[in-house]
Structure formats: structure tokens, C-alpha cells
Tab-separated table of C-alpha atoms in Angstrom:
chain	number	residue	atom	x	y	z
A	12	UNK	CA	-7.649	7.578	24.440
A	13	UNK	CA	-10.922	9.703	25.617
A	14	UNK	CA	-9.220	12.527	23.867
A	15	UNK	CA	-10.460	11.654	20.691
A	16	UNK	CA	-12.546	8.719	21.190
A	17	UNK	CA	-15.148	10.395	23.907
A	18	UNK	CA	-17.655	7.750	23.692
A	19	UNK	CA	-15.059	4.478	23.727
A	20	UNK	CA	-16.400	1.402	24.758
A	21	UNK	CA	-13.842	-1.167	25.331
A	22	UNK	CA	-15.643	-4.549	24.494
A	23	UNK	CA	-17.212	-3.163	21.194
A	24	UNK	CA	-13.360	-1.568	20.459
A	25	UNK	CA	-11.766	-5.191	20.655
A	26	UNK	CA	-14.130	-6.380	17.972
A	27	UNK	CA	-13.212	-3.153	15.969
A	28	UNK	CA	-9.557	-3.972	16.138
A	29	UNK	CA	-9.742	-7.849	15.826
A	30	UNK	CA	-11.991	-7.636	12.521
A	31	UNK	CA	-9.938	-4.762	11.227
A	32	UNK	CA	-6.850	-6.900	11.460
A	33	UNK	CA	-8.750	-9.593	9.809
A	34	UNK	CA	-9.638	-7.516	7.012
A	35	UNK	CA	-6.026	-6.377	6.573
A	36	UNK	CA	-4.518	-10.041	6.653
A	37	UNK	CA	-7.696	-11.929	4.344
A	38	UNK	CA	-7.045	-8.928	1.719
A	39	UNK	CA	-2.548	-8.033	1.950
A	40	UNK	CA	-1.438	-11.936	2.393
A	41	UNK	CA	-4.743	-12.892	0.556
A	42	UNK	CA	-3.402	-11.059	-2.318
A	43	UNK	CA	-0.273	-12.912	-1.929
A	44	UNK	CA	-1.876	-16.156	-2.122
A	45	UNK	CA	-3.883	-15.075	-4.702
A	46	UNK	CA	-1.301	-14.083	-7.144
A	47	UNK	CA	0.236	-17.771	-6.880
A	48	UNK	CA	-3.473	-19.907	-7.078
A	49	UNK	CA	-4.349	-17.282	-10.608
A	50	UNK	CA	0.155	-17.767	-11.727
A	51	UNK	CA	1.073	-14.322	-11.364
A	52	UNK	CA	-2.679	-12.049	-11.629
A	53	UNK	CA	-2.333	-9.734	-9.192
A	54	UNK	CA	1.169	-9.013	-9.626
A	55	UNK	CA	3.534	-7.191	-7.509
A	56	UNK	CA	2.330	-3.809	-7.836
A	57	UNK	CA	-1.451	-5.288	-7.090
A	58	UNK	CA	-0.475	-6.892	-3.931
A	59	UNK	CA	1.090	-3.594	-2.725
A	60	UNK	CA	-2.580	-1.949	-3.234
A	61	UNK	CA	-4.065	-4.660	-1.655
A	62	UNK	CA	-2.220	-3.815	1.465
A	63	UNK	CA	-2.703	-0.130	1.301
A	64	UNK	CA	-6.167	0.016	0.652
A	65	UNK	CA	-7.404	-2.518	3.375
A	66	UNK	CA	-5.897	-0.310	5.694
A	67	UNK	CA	-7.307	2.482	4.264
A	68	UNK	CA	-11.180	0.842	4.687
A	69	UNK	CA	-10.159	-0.379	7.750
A	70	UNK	CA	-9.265	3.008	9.358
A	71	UNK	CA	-12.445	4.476	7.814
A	72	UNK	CA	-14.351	2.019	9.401
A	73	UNK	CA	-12.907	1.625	12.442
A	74	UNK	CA	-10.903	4.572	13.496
A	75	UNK	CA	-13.645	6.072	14.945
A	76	UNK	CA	-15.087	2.803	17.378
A	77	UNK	CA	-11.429	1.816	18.066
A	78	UNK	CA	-8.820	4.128	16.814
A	79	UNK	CA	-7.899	1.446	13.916
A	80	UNK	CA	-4.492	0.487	15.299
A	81	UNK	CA	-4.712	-2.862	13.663
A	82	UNK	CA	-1.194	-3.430	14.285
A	83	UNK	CA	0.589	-4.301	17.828
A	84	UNK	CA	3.394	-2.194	16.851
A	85	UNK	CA	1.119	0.766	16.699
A	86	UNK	CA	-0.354	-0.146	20.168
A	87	UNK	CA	2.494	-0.676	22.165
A	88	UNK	CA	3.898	2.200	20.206
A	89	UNK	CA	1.415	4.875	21.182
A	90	UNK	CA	1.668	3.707	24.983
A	91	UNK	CA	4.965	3.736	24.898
A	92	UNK	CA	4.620	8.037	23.918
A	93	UNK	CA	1.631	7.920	26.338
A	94	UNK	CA	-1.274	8.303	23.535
A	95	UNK	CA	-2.670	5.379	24.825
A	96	UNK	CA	-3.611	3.380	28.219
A	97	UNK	CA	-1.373	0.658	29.232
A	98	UNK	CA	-4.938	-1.253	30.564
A	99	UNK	CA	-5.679	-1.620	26.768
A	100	UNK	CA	-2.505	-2.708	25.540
A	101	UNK	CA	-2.656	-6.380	25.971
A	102	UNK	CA	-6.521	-6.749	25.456
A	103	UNK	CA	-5.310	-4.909	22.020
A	104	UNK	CA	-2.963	-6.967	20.759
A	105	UNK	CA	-4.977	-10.312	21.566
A	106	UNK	CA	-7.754	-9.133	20.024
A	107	UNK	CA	-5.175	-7.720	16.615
A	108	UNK	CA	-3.942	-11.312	16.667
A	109	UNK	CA	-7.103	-13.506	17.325
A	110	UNK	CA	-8.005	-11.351	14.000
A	111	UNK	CA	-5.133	-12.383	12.220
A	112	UNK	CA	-5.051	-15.816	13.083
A	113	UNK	CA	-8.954	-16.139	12.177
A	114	UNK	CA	-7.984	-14.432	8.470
A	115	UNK	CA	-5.389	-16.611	7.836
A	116	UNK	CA	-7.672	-19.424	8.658
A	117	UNK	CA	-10.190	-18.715	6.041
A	118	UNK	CA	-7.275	-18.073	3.644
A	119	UNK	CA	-5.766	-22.064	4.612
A	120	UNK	CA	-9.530	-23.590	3.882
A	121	UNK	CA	-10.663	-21.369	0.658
A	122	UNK	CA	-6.696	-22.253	-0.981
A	123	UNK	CA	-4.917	-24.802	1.260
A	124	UNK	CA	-1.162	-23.879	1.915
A	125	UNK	CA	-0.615	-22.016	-0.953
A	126	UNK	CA	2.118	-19.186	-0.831
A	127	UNK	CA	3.053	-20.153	3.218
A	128	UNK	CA	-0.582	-18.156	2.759
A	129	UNK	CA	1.340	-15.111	2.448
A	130	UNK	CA	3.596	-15.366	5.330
A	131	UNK	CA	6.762	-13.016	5.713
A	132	UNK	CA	10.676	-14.264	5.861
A	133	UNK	CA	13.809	-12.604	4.590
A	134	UNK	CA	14.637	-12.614	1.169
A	135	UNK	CA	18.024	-12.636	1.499
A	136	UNK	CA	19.758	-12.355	5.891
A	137	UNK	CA	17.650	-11.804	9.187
A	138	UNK	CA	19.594	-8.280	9.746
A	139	UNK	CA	18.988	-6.876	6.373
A	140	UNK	CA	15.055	-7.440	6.926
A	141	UNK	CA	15.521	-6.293	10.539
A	142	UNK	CA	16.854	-3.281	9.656
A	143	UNK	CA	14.263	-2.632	6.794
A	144	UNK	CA	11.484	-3.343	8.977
A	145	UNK	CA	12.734	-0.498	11.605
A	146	UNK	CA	12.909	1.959	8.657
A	147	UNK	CA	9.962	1.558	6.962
A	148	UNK	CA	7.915	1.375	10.038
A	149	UNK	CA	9.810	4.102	11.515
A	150	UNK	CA	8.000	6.286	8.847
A	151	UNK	CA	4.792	4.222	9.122
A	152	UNK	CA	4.194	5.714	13.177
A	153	UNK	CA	5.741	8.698	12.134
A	154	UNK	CA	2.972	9.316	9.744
A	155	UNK	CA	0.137	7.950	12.439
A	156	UNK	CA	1.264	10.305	14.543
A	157	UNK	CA	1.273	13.197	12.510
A	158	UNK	CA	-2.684	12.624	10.989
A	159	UNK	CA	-4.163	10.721	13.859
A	160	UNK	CA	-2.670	12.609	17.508
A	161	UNK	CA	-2.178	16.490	15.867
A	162	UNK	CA	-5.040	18.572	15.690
A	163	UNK	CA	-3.263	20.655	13.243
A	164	UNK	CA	-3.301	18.159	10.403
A	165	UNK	CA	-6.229	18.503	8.185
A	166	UNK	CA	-8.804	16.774	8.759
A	167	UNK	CA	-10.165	13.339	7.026
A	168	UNK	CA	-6.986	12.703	5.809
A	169	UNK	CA	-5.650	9.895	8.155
A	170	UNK	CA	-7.060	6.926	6.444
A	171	UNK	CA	-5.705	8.009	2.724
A	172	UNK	CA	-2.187	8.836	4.330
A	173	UNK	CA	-1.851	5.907	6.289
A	174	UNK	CA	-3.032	3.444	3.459
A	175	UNK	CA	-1.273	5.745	0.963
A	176	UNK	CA	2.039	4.536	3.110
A	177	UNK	CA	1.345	0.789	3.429
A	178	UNK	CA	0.755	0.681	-0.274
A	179	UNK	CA	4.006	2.554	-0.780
A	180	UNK	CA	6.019	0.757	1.614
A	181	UNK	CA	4.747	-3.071	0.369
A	182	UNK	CA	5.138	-2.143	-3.400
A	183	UNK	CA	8.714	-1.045	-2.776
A	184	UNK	CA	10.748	-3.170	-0.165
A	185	UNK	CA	7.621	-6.305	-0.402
A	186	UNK	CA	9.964	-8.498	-2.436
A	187	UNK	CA	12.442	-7.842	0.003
A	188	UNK	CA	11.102	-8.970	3.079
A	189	UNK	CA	7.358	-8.874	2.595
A	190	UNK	CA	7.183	-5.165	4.769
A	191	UNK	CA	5.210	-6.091	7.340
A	192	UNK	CA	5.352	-3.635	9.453
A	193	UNK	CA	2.838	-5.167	11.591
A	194	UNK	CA	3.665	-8.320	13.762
A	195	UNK	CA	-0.320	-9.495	13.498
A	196	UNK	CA	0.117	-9.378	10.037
A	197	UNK	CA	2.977	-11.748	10.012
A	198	UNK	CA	2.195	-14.070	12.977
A	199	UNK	CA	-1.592	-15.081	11.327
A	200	UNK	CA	-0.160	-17.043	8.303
A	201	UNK	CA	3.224	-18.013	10.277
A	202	UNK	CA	0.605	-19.873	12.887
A	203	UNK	CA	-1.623	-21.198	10.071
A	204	UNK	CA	1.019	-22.471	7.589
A	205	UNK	CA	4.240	-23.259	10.319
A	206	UNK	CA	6.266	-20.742	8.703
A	207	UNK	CA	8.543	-19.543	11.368
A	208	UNK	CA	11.773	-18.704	9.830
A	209	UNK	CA	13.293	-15.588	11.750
A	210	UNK	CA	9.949	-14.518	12.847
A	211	UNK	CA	11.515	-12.792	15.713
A	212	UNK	CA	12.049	-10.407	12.754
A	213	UNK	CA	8.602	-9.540	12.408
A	214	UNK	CA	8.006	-8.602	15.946
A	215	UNK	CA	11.451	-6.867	16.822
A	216	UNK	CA	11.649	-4.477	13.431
A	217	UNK	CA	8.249	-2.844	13.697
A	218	UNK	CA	7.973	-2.431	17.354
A	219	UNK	CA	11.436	-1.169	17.455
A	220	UNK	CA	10.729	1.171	14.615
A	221	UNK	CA	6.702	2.452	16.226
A	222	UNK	CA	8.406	3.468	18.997
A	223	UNK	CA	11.067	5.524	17.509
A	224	UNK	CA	8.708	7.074	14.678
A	225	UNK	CA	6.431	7.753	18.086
A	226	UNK	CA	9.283	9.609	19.547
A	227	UNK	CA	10.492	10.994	16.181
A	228	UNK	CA	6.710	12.396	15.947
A	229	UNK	CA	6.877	13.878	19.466
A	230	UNK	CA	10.240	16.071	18.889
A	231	UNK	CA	9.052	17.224	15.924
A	232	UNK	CA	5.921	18.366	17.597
A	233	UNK	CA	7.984	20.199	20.198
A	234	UNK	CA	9.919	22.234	18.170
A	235	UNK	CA	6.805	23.668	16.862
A	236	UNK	CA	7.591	27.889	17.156
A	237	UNK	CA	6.380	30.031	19.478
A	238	UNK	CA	2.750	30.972	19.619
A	239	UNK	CA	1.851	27.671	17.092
A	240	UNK	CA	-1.072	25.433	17.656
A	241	UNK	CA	0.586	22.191	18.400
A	242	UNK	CA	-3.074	20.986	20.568
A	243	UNK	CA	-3.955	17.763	20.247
């Protein structure tokens, strides 16, 4: 992590992370739960941005303290390519889900249980979401990767092409399985509304996928040619 966060500081990063995850869940499920309280005014397309563009302010406020992971997947993911310390990892993730948990929270007392407050569950079986989830997040690390780890990508661009994705990926396969990419994102309103159904789902699909759009990342990288600047 010192790489490209020299001056880290590990208590001050947990509070990046757990209020960036907060941010994401109050404003992507918040949009959710909106839509239903207002009978359809955000609309599909509207809860898609939401997504996308928390992530987007999160990163730009965050990426710098923290590295804006906001997302388990996307921890255990770059430790798993060794971007990141293992020490972190857990401290990470409870401070990504403490985040969620608190967002969905607020979301439960300003609506009640409206919308399972935006909580994810198959549309249709457990395997078509799995394999969704795997794909979509597959391309989510690959993208990380390639803005946030390679010096060769141009600068000030991570936030826009990482909240560019979310907002793709939710507006597209969201009414399939809620694409969430992000098992913080899914676990806050599961907790906070006892929606459970094939939650595994929601854990197993996006860290399966991080990892393999981590590794993905790093062959590409190799097979840079001869003489490139691959540094990073």
C-alpha cells in the first residue's frame, strides 16, 4: 500500500473506508428505496446513477486517505494479487461493513422497511445471479486495476472509470439481480431488513470475480512488449 499511499495512516484509513461504504449504501439502495416511497421517481435508469456516482465521490474523496476500496471484494481481491497487506484485510472489511450496516440503518428509521431497503436477491435462480455477479465484477477489478495499480494510465481518471462502471453495470443487469458487486453493499440492508435469501450469492460472485479480474489485470500487464513502461 505505501506505494501510492506514502503517508497512510491506518486508524484515519478505516474511517475513510467505513464512511465511504456508507455513502455508497445511503445513496445505491437509498435510491432503491426511494423509487418505491415517491411510486416509481427515480426510475431504473436513476438508481443505476445513483450507484455510479457515489462511487465516483467516494473515490474522489477517499482514494487518496484510504485507497477507496469500499468493497470487501476489492480488498481481499488486491491481497490476493499482492497490492495490498494481508494486516489490513480484516480491519478493512469490518470497517466496509460497520459502514454499511450504519447506512442501512438510517435508511430503516428515515423510511421503515420499505423496498427490503434495497437489499439484493435473485430475480429469477441462485446460479444465474452467481454467475452474473462473477462477470460483472470480473470487469469491475479488472478496471481498478488498470486506473488505480498502473502508472501508465492517465492520470485523474480512476474515480470517473470506476463510477462510470458501477453505473453501467447496475443500469444493465440491476433488475436482474440488483449487481452488487460488493458484499458490504448487500449485507447492510440484508442485516437491517432480514433479507437473507441466497445471500451466499452476494459474497461468493464478487469475491470470486475480484480475484480473477485481479489476475486477469496482472497477465495483461505482463504481456506488456519489450522496452514498455508497465511501473507501477
Amino acid at each position: 500500500m505505501r506505494e501510492w499511499l506514502p503517508n497512510f495512516d491506518h486508524r484515519r484509513a478505516y474511517a475513510a473506508e467505513s464512511l465511504g461504504t456508507f455513502l455508497l449504501v445511503f445513496a445505491g439502495p437509498g435510491a432503491v428505496v426511494i423509487d418505491a416511497v415517491s411510486g416509481g421517481g427515480v426510475g431504473s435508469l436513476g438508481i443505476g446513477l445513483s450507484f455510479g456516482l457515489a462511487v465516483m465521490a467516494a473515490v474522489f474523496a477517499t482514494g487518496h486517505i484510504s485507497g477507496a476500496h469500499i468493497n470487501p471484494a476489492v480488498t481481499i481481491a488486491f491481497a490476493a494479487v499482492g497490492r495490498f497487506p494481508r494486516a489490513y484485510v480484516l480491519p478493512y472489511l469490518v470497517a466496509q461493513l460497520a459502514g454499511a450496516a450504519a447506512a442501512a440503518l438510517a435508511l430503516r428509521w428515515l423510511f421503515g422497511r420499505v423496498a427490503d431497503l434495497g437489499s439484493t436477491e435473485p430475480s429469477d435462480t441462485a446460479a444465474q445471479a452467481l454467475g452474473l455477479e462473477v462477470v460483472i465484477t470480473t470487469f469491475l477489478m479488472f478496471v481498478i486495476m488498470a486506473v488505480a495499480t498502473d502508472a501508465r494510465a492517465v492520470r485523474g481518471t480512476a474515480a470517473i472509470a470506476i463510477g462510470g462502471y458501477v453505473g453501467l453495470a447496475a443500469t444493465f443487469s440491476g433488475p436482474i439481480a440488483g449487481a452488487s458487486m460488493n458484499p458490504a453493499r448487500s449485507f447492510g440492508p440484508a442485516l437491517l431488513s432480514g433479507t437473507w435469501t441466497d445471500h451466499w450469492v452476494y459474497w461468493a460472485g464478487p469475491i470470486a470475480g475480484a480475484i480473477l479480474g485481479g489476475l486477469l489485470y496482472q497477465f495483461v500487464r505482463a504481456a506488456s512488449p519489450p522496452g514498455s513502461d508497465d511501473a507501477a
